[in-house]
Short mmCIF file of C-alpha atoms in Angstrom, two decimals:
data_model
loop_
_atom_site.label_atom_id
_atom_site.label_comp_id
_atom_site.label_asym_id
_atom_site.label_seq_id
_atom_site.Cartn_x
_atom_site.Cartn_y
_atom_site.Cartn_z
CA MET V 1 181.45 24.53 -23.49
CA GLU V 2 179.37 27.30 -22.30
CA MET V 3 181.63 27.87 -19.25
CA LYS V 4 184.77 28.07 -21.49
CA GLN V 5 182.74 30.70 -23.75
CA PHE V 6 181.89 32.80 -20.61
CA ARG V 7 185.54 32.76 -19.30
CA LYS V 8 186.66 33.79 -22.83
CA ILE V 9 184.11 36.59 -22.97
CA LYS V 10 185.20 37.59 -19.26
CA LYS V 11 188.72 37.61 -20.38
CA GLN V 12 188.20 39.68 -23.31
CA LYS V 13 186.19 42.25 -21.48
CA THR V 14 189.09 42.51 -18.83
CA LYS V 15 191.56 43.14 -21.74
CA PHE V 16 189.18 45.69 -23.25
CA LEU V 17 189.15 47.60 -19.92
CA LEU V 18 192.82 47.81 -19.71
CA LEU V 19 192.98 48.80 -23.31
CA LEU V 20 190.64 51.75 -22.64
CA VAL V 21 192.63 52.74 -19.57
CA LEU V 22 195.76 52.62 -21.68
CA MET V 23 194.28 54.47 -24.41
CA LEU V 24 192.90 57.39 -22.03
CA GLU V 25 196.46 57.67 -20.72
CA LEU V 26 198.15 57.76 -24.31
CA THR V 27 195.63 60.00 -25.84
CA LEU V 28 194.58 62.49 -23.07
CA GLY V 29 197.61 62.43 -20.86
CA TYR V 30 195.35 62.96 -17.69
CA ALA V 31 196.66 59.73 -15.93
CA GLN V 32 199.46 59.55 -13.61
CA GLN V 33 202.52 58.26 -15.51
CA GLU V 34 204.90 57.73 -12.68
CA PRO V 35 204.31 54.45 -10.88
CA SER V 36 203.31 54.52 -7.00
CA PHE V 37 205.16 52.61 -4.37
CA ALA V 38 203.99 51.21 -0.99
CA GLN V 39 207.39 51.49 0.28
CA TYR V 40 208.27 54.90 -1.07
CA ASN V 41 210.05 55.87 2.05
CA PHE V 42 213.01 53.70 1.06
CA ASN V 43 212.64 54.07 -2.81
CA THR V 44 212.95 57.93 -2.68
CA GLN V 45 216.02 57.94 -5.13
CA ILE V 46 213.78 57.02 -8.00
CA ILE V 47 211.87 60.40 -7.81
CA ASN V 48 214.57 62.46 -5.98
CA PRO V 49 218.33 62.61 -7.10
CA ALA V 50 219.18 64.66 -3.91
CA TYR V 51 218.48 61.40 -1.81
CA ALA V 52 221.61 59.77 -3.17
CA GLY V 53 224.29 60.11 -0.43
CA THR V 54 221.98 60.12 2.50
CA TRP V 55 222.97 56.66 3.46
CA GLU V 56 226.41 57.94 3.66
CA ASN V 57 227.79 54.52 2.44
CA LEU V 58 227.66 52.27 -0.63
CA GLY V 59 224.06 50.89 -0.75
CA PHE V 60 221.78 48.97 -3.12
CA MET V 61 218.16 48.76 -3.23
CA ALA V 62 215.83 46.68 -5.55
CA LEU V 63 212.12 46.65 -5.44
CA GLY V 64 209.53 44.64 -7.44
CA ARG V 65 205.88 45.68 -7.61
CA ASN V 66 203.01 43.51 -9.15
CA GLN V 67 199.83 45.69 -9.39
CA TRP V 68 196.38 44.51 -9.42
CA VAL V 69 197.25 40.77 -9.38
CA GLY V 70 194.97 38.50 -11.38
CA MET V 71 194.17 41.04 -14.01
CA GLU V 72 195.91 40.25 -17.45
CA GLY V 73 198.23 43.04 -18.48
CA ALA V 74 198.13 44.64 -15.12
CA PRO V 75 201.24 46.93 -14.52
CA LYS V 76 204.47 45.47 -13.28
CA THR V 77 207.43 47.43 -11.98
CA TYR V 78 211.02 46.71 -11.11
CA THR V 79 213.51 49.12 -10.01
CA LEU V 80 217.20 48.89 -9.01
CA SER V 81 218.96 51.91 -7.19
CA VAL V 82 222.78 52.33 -6.18
CA GLN V 83 224.07 55.12 -4.18
CA SER V 84 227.64 55.98 -3.05
CA PRO V 85 229.66 58.78 -1.38
CA THR V 86 232.89 59.71 -3.37
CA ARG V 87 236.38 60.93 -2.35
CA PHE V 88 235.22 64.52 -2.87
CA ARG V 89 233.75 65.86 0.39
CA ASN V 90 230.07 66.29 0.29
CA VAL V 91 229.62 64.68 -3.23
CA SER V 92 227.51 61.54 -3.88
CA VAL V 93 226.41 59.83 -6.76
CA GLY V 94 223.86 57.37 -7.71
CA PHE V 95 222.40 55.24 -10.43
CA ASN V 96 218.96 53.75 -10.97
CA ILE V 97 217.07 51.65 -13.55
CA MET V 98 213.56 51.03 -13.54
CA SER V 99 211.40 48.64 -15.97
CA ASP V 100 207.60 49.53 -16.34
CA LYS V 101 205.30 47.55 -18.03
CA ALA V 102 201.46 48.09 -18.30
CA GLY V 103 199.42 46.50 -20.93
CA PHE V 104 200.91 47.32 -24.21
CA GLU V 105 203.23 50.06 -22.75
CA ASN V 106 206.88 49.31 -22.12
CA ARG V 107 209.28 51.64 -20.50
CA ILE V 108 212.88 51.16 -19.29
CA LEU V 109 214.57 54.19 -17.51
CA LEU V 110 218.27 54.72 -16.82
CA ASN V 111 219.22 57.61 -14.92
CA LEU V 112 222.56 58.90 -13.06
CA ASP V 113 222.30 60.92 -10.01
CA TYR V 114 224.57 63.63 -8.54
CA SER V 115 224.07 65.22 -5.19
CA TYR V 116 225.91 67.84 -3.08
CA ARG V 117 225.59 68.04 0.65
CA LEU V 118 225.52 71.55 2.51
CA GLN V 119 225.68 71.31 6.29
CA VAL V 120 223.30 73.66 7.91
CA ASN V 121 224.30 72.86 11.40
CA ASN V 122 225.63 70.16 13.56
CA ASP V 123 222.79 67.63 12.83
CA MET V 124 220.92 69.33 9.88
CA PHE V 125 221.64 69.05 6.30
CA LEU V 126 220.54 69.92 2.79
CA ARG V 127 221.39 68.04 -0.34
CA LEU V 128 220.91 69.35 -3.74
CA GLY V 129 220.54 66.80 -6.58
CA ILE V 130 220.32 66.54 -10.40
CA LYS V 131 219.36 63.43 -12.42
CA GLY V 132 219.85 62.87 -16.06
CA GLY V 133 219.15 59.87 -18.13
CA ILE V 134 217.08 58.13 -21.01
CA THR V 135 213.83 56.34 -21.29
CA SER V 136 213.22 53.55 -23.62
CA TYR V 137 209.61 53.64 -24.63
CA ARG V 138 207.33 51.43 -26.73
CA VAL V 139 203.71 50.53 -27.30
CA ASN V 140 202.78 47.75 -29.59
CA PHE V 141 199.09 47.67 -30.26
CA SER V 142 199.43 45.00 -33.10
CA GLU V 143 200.25 42.45 -30.40
CA TYR V 144 196.73 42.66 -28.98
CA ILE V 145 194.58 39.83 -30.28
CA GLY V 146 190.79 39.36 -29.49
CA TYR V 147 189.62 42.65 -28.10
CA PRO V 148 185.96 43.22 -28.60
CA GLY V 149 186.22 46.17 -30.99
CA ASP V 150 186.71 47.15 -34.70
CA PRO V 151 190.01 45.71 -35.82
CA ALA V 152 190.12 48.29 -38.56
CA ASP V 153 190.15 50.97 -36.06
CA PRO V 154 193.43 53.11 -36.85
CA MET V 155 193.78 53.90 -33.03
CA PHE V 156 194.42 50.09 -32.59
CA MET V 157 196.81 49.58 -35.51
CA GLY V 158 200.68 50.01 -35.76
CA ASP V 159 203.07 50.48 -32.94
CA ILE V 160 204.55 53.40 -31.38
CA ASP V 161 207.98 52.78 -32.28
CA LYS V 162 210.57 52.30 -29.62
CA LYS V 163 211.70 55.63 -28.73
CA ILE V 164 214.71 56.89 -26.87
CA LEU V 165 213.81 59.90 -24.85
CA PRO V 166 216.33 61.88 -23.02
CA ASN V 167 215.40 63.81 -19.88
CA PHE V 168 216.76 65.32 -16.60
CA GLY V 169 215.51 66.17 -13.28
CA ILE V 170 216.33 68.12 -10.00
CA GLY V 171 215.64 67.65 -6.38
CA SER V 172 216.48 68.93 -2.81
CA TYR V 173 216.39 66.86 0.42
CA PHE V 174 216.53 68.53 3.82
CA TYR V 175 217.07 66.15 6.61
CA GLY V 176 218.37 65.48 10.13
CA GLU V 177 218.53 62.30 12.02
CA ARG V 178 214.69 62.17 12.99
CA TYR V 179 213.14 64.15 9.92
CA TYR V 180 213.27 64.77 6.15
CA PHE V 181 211.45 66.89 3.54
CA GLY V 182 212.00 66.61 -0.14
CA LEU V 183 210.95 68.40 -3.20
CA SER V 184 211.87 67.12 -6.72
CA ILE V 185 210.91 67.32 -10.35
CA PRO V 186 212.38 63.93 -11.77
CA LYS V 187 211.51 64.69 -15.29
CA ILE V 188 211.65 68.45 -16.54
CA LEU V 189 211.34 67.77 -20.18
CA GLN V 190 207.81 66.86 -21.65
CA ASN V 191 208.71 64.42 -24.39
CA ASN V 192 206.05 63.27 -27.09
CA ILE V 193 205.53 60.02 -28.86
CA ASP V 194 204.06 59.25 -32.32
CA ASN V 195 201.78 56.40 -33.64
CA ASN V 196 203.67 55.15 -36.85
CA TYR V 197 200.42 54.24 -38.42
CA THR V 198 198.40 57.45 -37.92
CA ASN V 199 201.14 59.88 -36.94
CA TYR V 200 199.10 60.80 -33.82
CA SER V 201 201.31 62.37 -31.15
CA THR V 202 200.64 62.66 -27.50
CA SER V 203 202.78 63.15 -24.35
CA ALA V 204 204.81 60.21 -23.05
CA GLU V 205 206.42 62.02 -20.11
CA LEU V 206 204.70 64.67 -18.18
CA ARG V 207 206.25 66.97 -15.63
CA HIS V 208 205.65 65.49 -12.05
CA TYR V 209 206.27 67.35 -8.93
CA PHE V 210 206.97 65.29 -5.67
CA LEU V 211 206.81 66.53 -2.14
CA ILE V 212 208.01 64.15 0.61
CA GLY V 213 208.31 64.43 4.40
CA GLY V 214 208.35 62.55 7.63
CA TYR V 215 209.36 62.52 11.17
CA VAL V 216 210.35 60.12 13.69
CA TYR V 217 208.98 60.14 17.32
CA ASP V 218 210.13 58.13 20.26
CA ILE V 219 207.19 56.34 22.15
CA SER V 220 209.47 54.26 24.37
CA ASP V 221 213.06 52.93 24.30
CA ASP V 222 211.66 50.08 22.04
CA VAL V 223 209.19 51.74 19.75
CA GLN V 224 209.55 54.69 17.44
CA PHE V 225 206.59 56.14 15.20
CA LYS V 226 207.10 57.59 11.90
CA PRO V 227 204.31 59.37 10.11
CA THR V 228 205.08 60.32 6.50
CA ILE V 229 203.49 61.87 3.48
CA LEU V 230 204.14 61.99 -0.23
CA THR V 231 202.37 64.36 -2.57
CA ARG V 232 202.42 64.13 -6.33
CA ILE V 233 201.06 66.80 -8.74
CA VAL V 234 200.85 66.73 -12.47
CA TRP V 235 198.84 68.98 -15.00
CA GLY V 236 195.47 67.23 -15.88
CA ALA V 237 195.23 64.92 -12.90
CA PRO V 238 193.93 65.31 -9.32
CA VAL V 239 196.66 65.73 -6.68
CA ILE V 240 197.75 62.44 -5.05
CA PHE V 241 198.47 62.01 -1.41
CA ASP V 242 200.16 59.01 0.05
CA LEU V 243 200.02 58.86 4.06
CA SER V 244 201.55 56.34 6.13
CA ALA V 245 202.03 55.47 9.71
CA ASN V 246 204.94 53.21 10.62
CA PHE V 247 206.36 51.85 13.87
CA LEU V 248 209.77 50.68 14.55
CA LEU V 249 210.01 47.79 16.85
CA ARG V 250 213.31 47.01 18.92
CA ASP V 251 215.19 48.43 16.12
CA TYR V 252 214.82 45.70 13.73
CA ILE V 253 211.08 45.43 12.55
CA TRP V 254 208.91 48.16 10.93
CA LEU V 255 205.32 47.78 10.76
CA GLY V 256 203.09 50.30 9.02
CA ALA V 257 200.02 51.07 7.13
CA ASN V 258 199.48 53.36 4.12
CA TYR V 259 196.45 55.17 2.43
CA ARG V 260 196.39 56.74 -0.82
CA LEU V 261 193.48 59.01 -0.91
CA GLY V 262 190.61 57.92 -2.99
CA ASP V 263 192.59 55.10 -4.37
CA SER V 264 193.87 52.39 -1.95
CA PHE V 265 195.00 51.41 1.31
CA GLY V 266 197.77 48.84 2.42
CA PHE V 267 200.17 47.39 4.98
CA VAL V 268 204.01 47.27 4.97
CA ALA V 269 206.41 45.21 7.00
CA GLN V 270 210.21 45.24 6.93
CA TRP V 271 212.97 43.23 8.72
CA ILE V 272 216.32 44.64 9.55
CA PHE V 273 219.19 42.44 9.85
CA ASP V 274 222.55 43.65 11.38
CA ASN V 275 221.68 47.29 10.19
CA GLN V 276 222.76 46.29 6.75
CA LEU V 277 220.22 44.15 5.09
CA ARG V 278 216.57 45.14 4.94
CA ILE V 279 213.77 43.03 3.56
CA GLY V 280 210.46 44.45 2.95
CA TYR V 281 207.03 43.37 1.93
CA GLY V 282 203.91 45.72 1.02
CA VAL V 283 200.33 44.93 0.19
CA GLU V 284 197.68 47.27 -1.06
CA PHE V 285 193.99 46.90 -1.81
CA SER V 286 191.81 49.23 -3.96
CA THR V 287 189.00 51.28 -2.65
CA SER V 288 187.66 51.96 -6.06
CA ALA V 289 185.51 49.89 -8.39
CA MET V 290 188.68 48.48 -9.70
CA GLY V 291 189.00 46.47 -6.55
CA SER V 292 186.55 43.94 -7.80
CA LEU V 293 188.75 43.01 -10.71
CA HIS V 294 191.82 41.87 -9.04
CA SER V 295 193.34 40.45 -5.78
CA GLY V 296 195.38 43.41 -4.61
CA THR V 297 199.01 44.65 -5.29
CA HIS V 298 202.05 43.20 -4.00
CA GLU V 299 205.45 44.64 -3.44
CA VAL V 300 208.83 43.21 -2.20
CA MET V 301 211.84 45.17 -1.49
CA VAL V 302 215.52 44.22 -0.56
CA SER V 303 218.41 46.82 0.29
CA TYR V 304 222.00 46.34 1.53
CA GLU V 305 224.32 48.93 2.95
CA LEU V 306 227.94 48.51 3.46
CA THR V 307 229.20 49.68 6.75
CA GLY V 308 231.58 52.56 6.83
CA ARG V 309 231.10 56.21 7.03
CA ARG V 310 227.68 56.64 8.69
CA ARG V 311 227.94 58.24 12.04
CA TRP V 312 224.18 58.23 13.23
CA SER V 313 222.48 55.69 15.56
CA SER V 314 221.36 52.49 13.91
CA PRO V 315 219.12 51.56 12.53
CA ARG V 316 218.59 54.29 9.60
CA MET V 317 215.17 55.60 9.90
CA PHE V 318 214.62 56.48 6.14
#
């Protein structure tokens, strides 16, 4: 009986910790609102519309991320991206959907991407892109049962009604066969949300700036090395740096390690089949005090690319 009570108290404390984290995000707007990914090198279209068309073929990419496994209410994120060239020269289009759930917060994002390619020289290109779409946003505090606080606290009563928030973003992507550099703002509008019980208003979508880059070096005929960096900047939060070191072995296996400064480290593996199908797995471990509350973050990615127009050597490096 005592063991059951202990587990119940521990479970309530974990829920309360998640609730505090969520409340800080909703009321102060300081937390990063866009999810991070261990395999961001191949999920770039989510944050940069100019990435659409870089495959030069019709392609699909799906990713599922289960963050902080073992912690109730921990974030879960799923994305699906599609990109394709069109019959208009240098024009490509894309579509992406993302479901992001953390605690009481639920977001579903739908976006259309458009990119136009400018050829700088024989093997150097610049793509300019625009993204437009909507976010379905909802937070339901009334569903939370058993938190160790005052049930009459108005901050824990009522819902943030389901909101449909329109937005648009822009991006640029400069690349060659062995390198890339991107700059993007996936959401330019800073939308607000309201609690229908207290009429409290705060920012649901803050403007994020992303810088991404990487280069591929030949170590030998069978081994290539690709260091990458992703920088995320948002008002009211520390700048986040994601660093990775990846090795391509015999053109069909990627192995790599990631480090998010002050937050986590992890490992990535990806298998390439016939230069079309890719299956990837990533795992991350917290370096902060949060690490003692969960057993890591796990991420699975699958992509498929139809063959056709791409002229570069296989496999695709990014």
